[in-house]
Each structure stands twice: as structure tokens, then as C-alpha cells.
PDB file of C-alpha atoms in Angstrom:
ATOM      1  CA  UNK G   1      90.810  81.332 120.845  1.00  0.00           C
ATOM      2  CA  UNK G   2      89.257  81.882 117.412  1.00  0.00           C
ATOM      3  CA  UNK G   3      92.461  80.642 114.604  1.00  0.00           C
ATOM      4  CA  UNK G   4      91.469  84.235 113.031  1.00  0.00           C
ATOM      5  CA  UNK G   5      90.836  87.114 114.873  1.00  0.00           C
ATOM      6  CA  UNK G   6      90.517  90.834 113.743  1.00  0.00           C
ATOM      7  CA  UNK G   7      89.023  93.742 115.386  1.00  0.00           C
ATOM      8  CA  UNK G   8      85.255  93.631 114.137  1.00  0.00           C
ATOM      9  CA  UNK G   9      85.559  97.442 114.056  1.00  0.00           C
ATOM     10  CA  UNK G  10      83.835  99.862 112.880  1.00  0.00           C
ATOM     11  CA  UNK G  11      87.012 101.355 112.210  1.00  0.00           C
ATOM     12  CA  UNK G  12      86.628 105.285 111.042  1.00  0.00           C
ATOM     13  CA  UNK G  13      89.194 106.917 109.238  1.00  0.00           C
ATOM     14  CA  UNK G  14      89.106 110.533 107.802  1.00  0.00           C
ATOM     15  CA  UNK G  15      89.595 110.497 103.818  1.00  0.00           C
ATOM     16  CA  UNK G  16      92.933 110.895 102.779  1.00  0.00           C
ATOM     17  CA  UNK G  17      94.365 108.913 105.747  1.00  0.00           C
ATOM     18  CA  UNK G  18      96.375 106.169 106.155  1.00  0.00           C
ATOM     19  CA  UNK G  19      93.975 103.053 107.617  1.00  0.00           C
ATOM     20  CA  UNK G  20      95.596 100.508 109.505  1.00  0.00           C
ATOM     21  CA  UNK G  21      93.722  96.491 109.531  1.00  0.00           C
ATOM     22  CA  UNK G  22      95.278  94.087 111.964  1.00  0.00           C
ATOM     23  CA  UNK G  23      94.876  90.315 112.063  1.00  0.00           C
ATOM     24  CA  UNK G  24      95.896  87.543 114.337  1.00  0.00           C
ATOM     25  CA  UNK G  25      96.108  84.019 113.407  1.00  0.00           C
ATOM     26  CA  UNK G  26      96.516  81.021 115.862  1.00  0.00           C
ATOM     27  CA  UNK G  27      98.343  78.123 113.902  1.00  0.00           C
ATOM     28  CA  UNK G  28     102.130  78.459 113.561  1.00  0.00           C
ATOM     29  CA  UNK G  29     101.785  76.438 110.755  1.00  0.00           C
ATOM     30  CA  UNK G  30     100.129  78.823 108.677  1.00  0.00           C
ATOM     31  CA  UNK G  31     102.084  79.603 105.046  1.00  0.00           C
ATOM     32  CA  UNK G  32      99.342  82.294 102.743  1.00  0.00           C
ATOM     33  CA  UNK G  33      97.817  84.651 103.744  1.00  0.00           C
ATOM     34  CA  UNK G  34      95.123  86.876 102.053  1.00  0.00           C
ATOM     35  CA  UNK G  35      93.627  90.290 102.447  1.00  0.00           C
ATOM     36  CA  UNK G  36      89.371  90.464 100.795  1.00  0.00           C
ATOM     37  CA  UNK G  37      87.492  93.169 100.666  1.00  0.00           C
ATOM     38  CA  UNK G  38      83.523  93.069 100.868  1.00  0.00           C
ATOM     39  CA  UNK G  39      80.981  95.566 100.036  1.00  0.00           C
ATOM     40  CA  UNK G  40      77.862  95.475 101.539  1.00  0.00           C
ATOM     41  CA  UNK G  41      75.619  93.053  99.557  1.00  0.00           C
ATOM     42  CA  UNK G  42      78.249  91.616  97.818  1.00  0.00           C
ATOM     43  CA  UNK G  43      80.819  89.006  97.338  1.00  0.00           C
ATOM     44  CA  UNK G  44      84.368  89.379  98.807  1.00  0.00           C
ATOM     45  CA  UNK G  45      86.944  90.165  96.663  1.00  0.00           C
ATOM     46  CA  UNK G  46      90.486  89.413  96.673  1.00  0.00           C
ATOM     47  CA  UNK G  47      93.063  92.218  97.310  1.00  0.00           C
ATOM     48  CA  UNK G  48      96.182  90.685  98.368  1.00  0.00           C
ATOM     49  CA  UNK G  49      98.003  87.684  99.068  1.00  0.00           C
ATOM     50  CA  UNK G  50     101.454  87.746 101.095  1.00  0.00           C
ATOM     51  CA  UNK G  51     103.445  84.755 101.739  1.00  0.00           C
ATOM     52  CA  UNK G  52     106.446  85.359 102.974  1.00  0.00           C
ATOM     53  CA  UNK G  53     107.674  88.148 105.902  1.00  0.00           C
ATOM     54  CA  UNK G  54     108.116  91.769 105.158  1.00  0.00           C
ATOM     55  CA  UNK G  55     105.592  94.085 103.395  1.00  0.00           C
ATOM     56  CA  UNK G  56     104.127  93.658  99.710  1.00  0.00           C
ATOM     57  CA  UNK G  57     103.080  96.533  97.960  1.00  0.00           C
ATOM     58  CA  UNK G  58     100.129  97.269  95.593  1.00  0.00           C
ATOM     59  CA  UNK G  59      99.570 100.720  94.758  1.00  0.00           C
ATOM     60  CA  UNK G  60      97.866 102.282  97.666  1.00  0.00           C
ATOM     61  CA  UNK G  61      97.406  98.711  99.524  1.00  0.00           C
ATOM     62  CA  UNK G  62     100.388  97.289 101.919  1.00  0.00           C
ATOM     63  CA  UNK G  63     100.430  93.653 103.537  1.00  0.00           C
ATOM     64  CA  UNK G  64     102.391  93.302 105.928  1.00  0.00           C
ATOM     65  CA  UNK G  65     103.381  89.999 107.792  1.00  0.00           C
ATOM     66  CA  UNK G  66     104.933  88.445 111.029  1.00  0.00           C
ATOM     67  CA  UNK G  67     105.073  85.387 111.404  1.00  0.00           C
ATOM     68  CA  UNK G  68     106.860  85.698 114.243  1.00  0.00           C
ATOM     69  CA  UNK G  69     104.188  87.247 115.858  1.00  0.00           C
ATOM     70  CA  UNK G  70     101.282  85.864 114.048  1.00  0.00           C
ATOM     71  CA  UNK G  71     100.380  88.902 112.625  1.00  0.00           C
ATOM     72  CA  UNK G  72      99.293  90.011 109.348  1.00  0.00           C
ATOM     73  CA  UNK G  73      98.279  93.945 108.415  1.00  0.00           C
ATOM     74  CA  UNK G  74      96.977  96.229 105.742  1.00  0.00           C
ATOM     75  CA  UNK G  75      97.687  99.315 105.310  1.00  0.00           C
ATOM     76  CA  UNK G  76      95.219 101.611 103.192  1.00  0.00           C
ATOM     77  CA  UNK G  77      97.110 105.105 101.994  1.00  0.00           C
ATOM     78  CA  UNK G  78      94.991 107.687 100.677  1.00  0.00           C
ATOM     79  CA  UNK G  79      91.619 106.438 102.034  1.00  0.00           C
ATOM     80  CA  UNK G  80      89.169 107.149  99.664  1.00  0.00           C
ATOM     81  CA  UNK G  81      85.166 107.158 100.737  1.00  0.00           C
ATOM     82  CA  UNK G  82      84.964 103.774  98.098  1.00  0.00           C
ATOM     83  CA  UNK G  83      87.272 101.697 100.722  1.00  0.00           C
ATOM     84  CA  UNK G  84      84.566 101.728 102.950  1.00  0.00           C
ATOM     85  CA  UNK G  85      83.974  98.191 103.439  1.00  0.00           C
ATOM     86  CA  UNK G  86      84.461  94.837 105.450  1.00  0.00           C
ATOM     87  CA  UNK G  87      87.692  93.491 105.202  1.00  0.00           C
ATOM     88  CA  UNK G  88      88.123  90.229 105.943  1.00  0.00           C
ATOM     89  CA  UNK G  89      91.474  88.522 106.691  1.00  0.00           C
ATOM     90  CA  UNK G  90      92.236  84.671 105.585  1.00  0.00           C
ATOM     91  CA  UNK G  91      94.854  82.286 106.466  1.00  0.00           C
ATOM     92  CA  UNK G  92      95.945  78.763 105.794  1.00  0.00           C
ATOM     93  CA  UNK G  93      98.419  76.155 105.759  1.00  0.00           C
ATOM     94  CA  UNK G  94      99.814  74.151 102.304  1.00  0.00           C
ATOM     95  CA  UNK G  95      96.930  72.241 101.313  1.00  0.00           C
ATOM     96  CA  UNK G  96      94.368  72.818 103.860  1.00  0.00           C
ATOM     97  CA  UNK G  97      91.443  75.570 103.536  1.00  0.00           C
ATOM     98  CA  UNK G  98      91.574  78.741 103.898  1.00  0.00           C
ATOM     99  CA  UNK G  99      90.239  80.064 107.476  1.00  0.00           C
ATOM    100  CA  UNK G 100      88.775  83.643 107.444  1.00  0.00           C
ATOM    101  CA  UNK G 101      88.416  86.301 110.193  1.00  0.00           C
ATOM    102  CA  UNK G 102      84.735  87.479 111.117  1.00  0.00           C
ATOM    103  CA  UNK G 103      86.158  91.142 109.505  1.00  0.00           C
ATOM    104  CA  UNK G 104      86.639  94.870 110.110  1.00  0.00           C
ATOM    105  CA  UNK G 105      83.827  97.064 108.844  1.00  0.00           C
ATOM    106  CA  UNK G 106      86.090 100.282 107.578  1.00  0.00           C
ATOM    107  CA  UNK G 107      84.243 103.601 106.828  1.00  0.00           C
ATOM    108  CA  UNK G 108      86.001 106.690 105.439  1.00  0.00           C
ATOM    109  CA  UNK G 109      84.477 109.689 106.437  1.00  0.00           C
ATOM    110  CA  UNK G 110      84.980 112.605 104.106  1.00  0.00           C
TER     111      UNK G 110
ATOM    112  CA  UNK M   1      92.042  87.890  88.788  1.00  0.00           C
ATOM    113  CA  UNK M   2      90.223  84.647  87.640  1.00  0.00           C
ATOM    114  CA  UNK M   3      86.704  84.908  87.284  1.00  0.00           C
ATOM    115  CA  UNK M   4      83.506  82.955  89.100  1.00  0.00           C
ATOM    116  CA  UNK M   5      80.304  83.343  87.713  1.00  0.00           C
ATOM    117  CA  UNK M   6      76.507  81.945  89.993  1.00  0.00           C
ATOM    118  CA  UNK M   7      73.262  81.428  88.364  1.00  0.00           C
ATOM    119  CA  UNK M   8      70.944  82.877  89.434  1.00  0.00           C
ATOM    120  CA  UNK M   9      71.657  86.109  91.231  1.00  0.00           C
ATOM    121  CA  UNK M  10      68.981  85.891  93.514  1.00  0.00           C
ATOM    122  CA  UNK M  11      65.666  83.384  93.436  1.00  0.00           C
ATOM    123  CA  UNK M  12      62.363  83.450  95.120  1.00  0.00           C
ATOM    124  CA  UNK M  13      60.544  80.162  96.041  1.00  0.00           C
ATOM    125  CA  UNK M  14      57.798  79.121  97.893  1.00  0.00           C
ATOM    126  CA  UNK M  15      58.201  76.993 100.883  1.00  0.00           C
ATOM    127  CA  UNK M  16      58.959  73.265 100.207  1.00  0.00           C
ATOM    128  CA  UNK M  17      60.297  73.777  96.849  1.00  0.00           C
ATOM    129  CA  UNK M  18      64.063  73.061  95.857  1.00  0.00           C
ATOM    130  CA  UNK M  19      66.740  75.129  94.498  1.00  0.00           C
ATOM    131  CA  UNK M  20      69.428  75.048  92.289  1.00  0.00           C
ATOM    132  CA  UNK M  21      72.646  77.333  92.346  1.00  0.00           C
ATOM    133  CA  UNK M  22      75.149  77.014  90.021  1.00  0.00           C
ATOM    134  CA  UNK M  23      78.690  78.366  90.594  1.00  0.00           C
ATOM    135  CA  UNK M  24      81.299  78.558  87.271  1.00  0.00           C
ATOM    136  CA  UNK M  25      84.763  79.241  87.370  1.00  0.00           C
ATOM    137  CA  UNK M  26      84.827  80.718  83.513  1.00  0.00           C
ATOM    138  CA  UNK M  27      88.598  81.006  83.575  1.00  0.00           C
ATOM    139  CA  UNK M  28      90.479  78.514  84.999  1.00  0.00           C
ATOM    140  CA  UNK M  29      89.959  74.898  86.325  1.00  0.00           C
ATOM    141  CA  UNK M  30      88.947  74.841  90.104  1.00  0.00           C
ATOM    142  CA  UNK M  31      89.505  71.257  91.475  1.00  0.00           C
ATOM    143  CA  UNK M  32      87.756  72.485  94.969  1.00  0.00           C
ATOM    144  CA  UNK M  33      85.069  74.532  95.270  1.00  0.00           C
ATOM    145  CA  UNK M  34      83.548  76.336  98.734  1.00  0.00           C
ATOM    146  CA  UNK M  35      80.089  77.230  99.489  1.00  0.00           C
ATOM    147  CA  UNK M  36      79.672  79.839 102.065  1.00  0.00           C
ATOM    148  CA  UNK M  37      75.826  81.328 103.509  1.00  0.00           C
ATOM    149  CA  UNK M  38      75.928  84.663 104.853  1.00  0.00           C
ATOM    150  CA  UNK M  39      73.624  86.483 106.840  1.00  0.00           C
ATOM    151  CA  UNK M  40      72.755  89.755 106.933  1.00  0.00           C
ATOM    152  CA  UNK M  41      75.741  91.331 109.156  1.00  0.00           C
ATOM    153  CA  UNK M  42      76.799  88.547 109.758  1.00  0.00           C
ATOM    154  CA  UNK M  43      80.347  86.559 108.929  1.00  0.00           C
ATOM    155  CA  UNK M  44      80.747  83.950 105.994  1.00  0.00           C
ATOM    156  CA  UNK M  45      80.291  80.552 107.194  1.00  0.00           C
ATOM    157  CA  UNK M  46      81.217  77.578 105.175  1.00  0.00           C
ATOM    158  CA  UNK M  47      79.264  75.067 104.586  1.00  0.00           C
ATOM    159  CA  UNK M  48      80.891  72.198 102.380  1.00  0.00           C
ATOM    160  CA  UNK M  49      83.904  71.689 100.733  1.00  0.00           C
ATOM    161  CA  UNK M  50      83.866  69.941  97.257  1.00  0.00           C
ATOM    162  CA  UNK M  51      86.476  68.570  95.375  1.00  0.00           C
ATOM    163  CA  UNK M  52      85.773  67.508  91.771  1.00  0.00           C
ATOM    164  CA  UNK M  53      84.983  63.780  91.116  1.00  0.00           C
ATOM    165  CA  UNK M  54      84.223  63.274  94.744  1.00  0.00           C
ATOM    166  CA  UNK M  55      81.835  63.658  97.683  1.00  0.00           C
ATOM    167  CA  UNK M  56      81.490  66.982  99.578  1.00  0.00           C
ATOM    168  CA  UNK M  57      82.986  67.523 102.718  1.00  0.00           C
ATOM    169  CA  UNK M  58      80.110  69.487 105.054  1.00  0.00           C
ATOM    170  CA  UNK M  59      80.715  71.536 107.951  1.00  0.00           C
ATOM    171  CA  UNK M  60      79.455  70.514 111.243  1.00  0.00           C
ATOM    172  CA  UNK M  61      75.826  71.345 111.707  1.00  0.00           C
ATOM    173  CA  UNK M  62      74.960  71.278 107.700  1.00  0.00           C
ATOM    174  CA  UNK M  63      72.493  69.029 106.468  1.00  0.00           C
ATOM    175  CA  UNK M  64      74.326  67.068 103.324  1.00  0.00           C
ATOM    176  CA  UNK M  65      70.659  65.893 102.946  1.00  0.00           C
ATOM    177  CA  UNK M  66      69.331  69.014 102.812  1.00  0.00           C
ATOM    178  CA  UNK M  67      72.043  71.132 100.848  1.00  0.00           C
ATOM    179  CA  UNK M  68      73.552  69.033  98.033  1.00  0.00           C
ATOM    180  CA  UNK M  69      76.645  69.700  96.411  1.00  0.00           C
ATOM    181  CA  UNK M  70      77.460  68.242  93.015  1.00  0.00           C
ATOM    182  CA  UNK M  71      80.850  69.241  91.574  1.00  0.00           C
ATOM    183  CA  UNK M  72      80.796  67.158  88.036  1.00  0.00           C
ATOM    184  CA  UNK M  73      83.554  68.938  85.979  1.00  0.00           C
ATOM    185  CA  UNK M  74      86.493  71.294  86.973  1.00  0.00           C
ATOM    186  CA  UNK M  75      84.292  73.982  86.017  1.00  0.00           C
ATOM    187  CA  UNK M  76      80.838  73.456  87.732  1.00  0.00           C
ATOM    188  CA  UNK M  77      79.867  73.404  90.915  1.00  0.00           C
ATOM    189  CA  UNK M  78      76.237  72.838  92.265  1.00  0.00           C
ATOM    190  CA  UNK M  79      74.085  73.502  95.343  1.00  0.00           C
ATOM    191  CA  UNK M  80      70.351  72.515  95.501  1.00  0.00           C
ATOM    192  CA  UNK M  81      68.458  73.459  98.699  1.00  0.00           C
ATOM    193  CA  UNK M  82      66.295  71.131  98.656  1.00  0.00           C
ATOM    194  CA  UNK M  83      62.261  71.271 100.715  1.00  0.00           C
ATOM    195  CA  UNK M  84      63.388  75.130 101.345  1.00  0.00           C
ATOM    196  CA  UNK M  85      62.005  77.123 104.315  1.00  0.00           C
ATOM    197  CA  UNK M  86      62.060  80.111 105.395  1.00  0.00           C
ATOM    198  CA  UNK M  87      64.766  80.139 107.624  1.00  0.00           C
ATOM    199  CA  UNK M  88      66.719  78.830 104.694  1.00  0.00           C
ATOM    200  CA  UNK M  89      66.636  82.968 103.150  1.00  0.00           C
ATOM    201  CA  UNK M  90      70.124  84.022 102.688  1.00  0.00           C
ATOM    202  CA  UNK M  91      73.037  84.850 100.911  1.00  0.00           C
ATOM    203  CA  UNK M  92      75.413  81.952  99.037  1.00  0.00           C
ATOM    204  CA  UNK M  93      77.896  82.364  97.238  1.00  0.00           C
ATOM    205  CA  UNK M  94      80.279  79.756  96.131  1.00  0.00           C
ATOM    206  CA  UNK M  95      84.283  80.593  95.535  1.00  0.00           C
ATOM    207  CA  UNK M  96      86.695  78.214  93.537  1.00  0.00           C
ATOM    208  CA  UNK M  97      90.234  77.670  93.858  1.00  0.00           C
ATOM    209  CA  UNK M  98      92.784  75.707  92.075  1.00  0.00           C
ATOM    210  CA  UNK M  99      94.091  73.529  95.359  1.00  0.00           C
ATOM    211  CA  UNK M 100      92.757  73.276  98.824  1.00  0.00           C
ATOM    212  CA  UNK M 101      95.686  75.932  99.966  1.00  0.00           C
ATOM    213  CA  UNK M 102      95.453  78.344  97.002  1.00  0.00           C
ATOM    214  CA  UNK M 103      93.206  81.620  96.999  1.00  0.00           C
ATOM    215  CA  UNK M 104      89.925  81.711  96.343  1.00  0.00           C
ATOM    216  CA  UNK M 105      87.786  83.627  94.540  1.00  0.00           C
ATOM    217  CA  UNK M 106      84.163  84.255  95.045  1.00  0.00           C
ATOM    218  CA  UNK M 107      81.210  84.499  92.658  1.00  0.00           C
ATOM    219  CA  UNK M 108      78.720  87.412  92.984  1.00  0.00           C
ATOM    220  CA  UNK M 109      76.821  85.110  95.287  1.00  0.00           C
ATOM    221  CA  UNK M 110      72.862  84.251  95.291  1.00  0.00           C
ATOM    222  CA  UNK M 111      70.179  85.914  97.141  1.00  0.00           C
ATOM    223  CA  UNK M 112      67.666  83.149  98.496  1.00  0.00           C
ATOM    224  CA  UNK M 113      64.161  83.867  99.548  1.00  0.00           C
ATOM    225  CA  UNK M 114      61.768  81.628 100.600  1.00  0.00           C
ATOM    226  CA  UNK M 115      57.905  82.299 100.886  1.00  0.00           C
TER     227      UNK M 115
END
């Protein structure tokens, strides 16, 4: 069992949807959690961090966490065509490294 | 967010040469830095861990002899590929963080080709 998984995708969403990224991690342990977003050719980019259960809010992004369940989600409102992109989920425990998920490729179709 | 700069942004050698890429964090003081290769499609993959003042921690199946990691000053990381090859062609970028557990953020990365 890979301590990250998330549906490698492509996940295809009409433009002015709501997309929906899911992530599983492995180690109960786990404490931060982090959403990145990569274009192609370029270096991820941090979008969110959550840390505690319950959703966080940043305009049109929404992290959600579980611990519970081991689960950690985005939400994406109003997809625009410039989401399209690899989105790769991260976890980790206090003062270890960060362990991220192979990614979903996300394309917004117009 | 806090800013990571790499130098250069993408380098052509010629087989058996060495390389030198340099990762900044401009803003704040990273006391461990990441380098990460990428291949086209492909995921990131980590390759060492370095904390500043001390050795690198590599991945299993990286060559510390091959890829070394200097991280002098809370500020400056550095990865020389040293004899490259061809097989060595690919994308690294380096992140920096402020603990082992905090967030990282990644610099713009470096586009390796070797001839």
C-alpha cells in the first residue's frame, strides 16, 4: 500500500463545475497535510495546507480532512480552463518529511 | 508564499562534464532543503534530504557520489551532477522548508540535458 494514494486521473470536469480531488494516506500518525498544484513543465506550487479536521476555505479552493478516515479532499468551485493541472497531495507527521501522492492530472473542458 | 529561486533554469552539457544547480530560498531561512528529479510524466521523486551544516540524507538507489549536495548557509543549497550522462536529462528542482515537518516550497526547477 503506497502511504499516499490519489486517483492518477485524468479527471475531466466541464468549466464552471465543481471538481472534486481525493487522497488517501496510510500512517495514522500523520498531522499536515498539503494540497500543490503543478503545471505542465513546471514546479509545484503550494495551494493549501489543512491541519486539523473539518474544511478550510480559500476562495474558490476547499480542503477538506478526515482523519478518521485517512482522507484528505479538494474541492475546486468554478473550474476555470487555468486549473487544468496535476495536483499532487502531501502528507506528513511532526518533524518527518513530507510524503507526496503520484497526482491527479485535472483538465477543464470549456 | 516564501520564495525559492534555482540557477540555472535549464543547462546543456556534454557527456562527462559536471553540473552545478543552485537552489535559494530569497525569503526566509530553510534549515532543510529537498531535491526532487522528475521525468517527463512522471511523479517527483526525491532524491536527498539536506539539512544545513550537515551531510545529506539520499534516497535509496541515489548515488551520493554521483549527485552531491552541499547546503553551506540557511539560504543555499547545492547539487552538482557530477561525470553527467545522458540518462542523467531531467527535471530538478529543489524546495526548502523551515523544519523537516513544515511545507515546502519549490523553486522553478532546472532542465538538464546531456549530449
Amino acid at each position: 500500500q503506497k502511504e499516499v494514494e490519489q486517483n492518477s486521473g485524468p479527471l475531466s470536469v466541464p468549466e464552471g463545475a465543481i471538481a472534486s480531488l481525493n487522497c488517501t494516506y496510510s500512517d495514522r500518525g500523520s498531522q499536515s497535510f498539503f494540497w500543490y498544484r503543478q503545471y505542465s513543465g513546471k514546479s509545484p506550487e503550494l495551494i493549501m495546507s489543512i491541519y486539523s479536521n473539518g474544511d478550510k476555505e480559500d476562495g474558490r479552493f476547499t480542503a477538506q480532512l478526515n482523519k478518521a478516515s485517512q482522507y484528505v479532499s479538494l474541492l475546486i468551485r468554478d473550474s476555470q480552463p487555468s486549473d487544468s493541472a496535476t495536483y499532487l497531495c502531501a502528507v506528513n507527521r511532526s518533524a518527518s518529511k513530507i510524503i507526496f501522492g503520484s497526482g491527479t492530472r485535472l483538465s477543464i473542458r470549456p | 508564499g516564501a520564495v525559492v529561486s534555482q540557477h540555472p533554469s535549464w543547462v546543456i552539457c556534454k557527456s562527462g562534464t559536471s553540473v552545478k544547480i543552485e537552489c535559494r530560498s530569497l525569503d526566509f531561512q530553510a534549515t532543510t532543503m529537498f531535491w526532487y528529479r522528475q521525468f517527463p510524466k512522471q511523479s517527483l521523486m526525491l532524491m536527498a534530504t539536506s539539512n544545513e551544516g550537515s551531510k545529506a540524507t539520499y534516497e535509496q538507489g541515489v548515488e551520493k557520489d554521483k549527485f552531491l549536495i552541499n547546503h553551506a548557509s540557511l539560504t543555499l543549497s547545492t547539487l552538482t551532477v557530477t561525470s553527467a550522462h545522458p540518462e542523467d536529462s531531467s527535471f530538478y528542482i529543489c524546495s526548502a522548508s523551515q523544519g523537516l515537518g513544515n511545507e515546502q516550497f519549490f523553486g522553478p526547477g532546472t532542465r538538464l540535458t546531456v549530449l
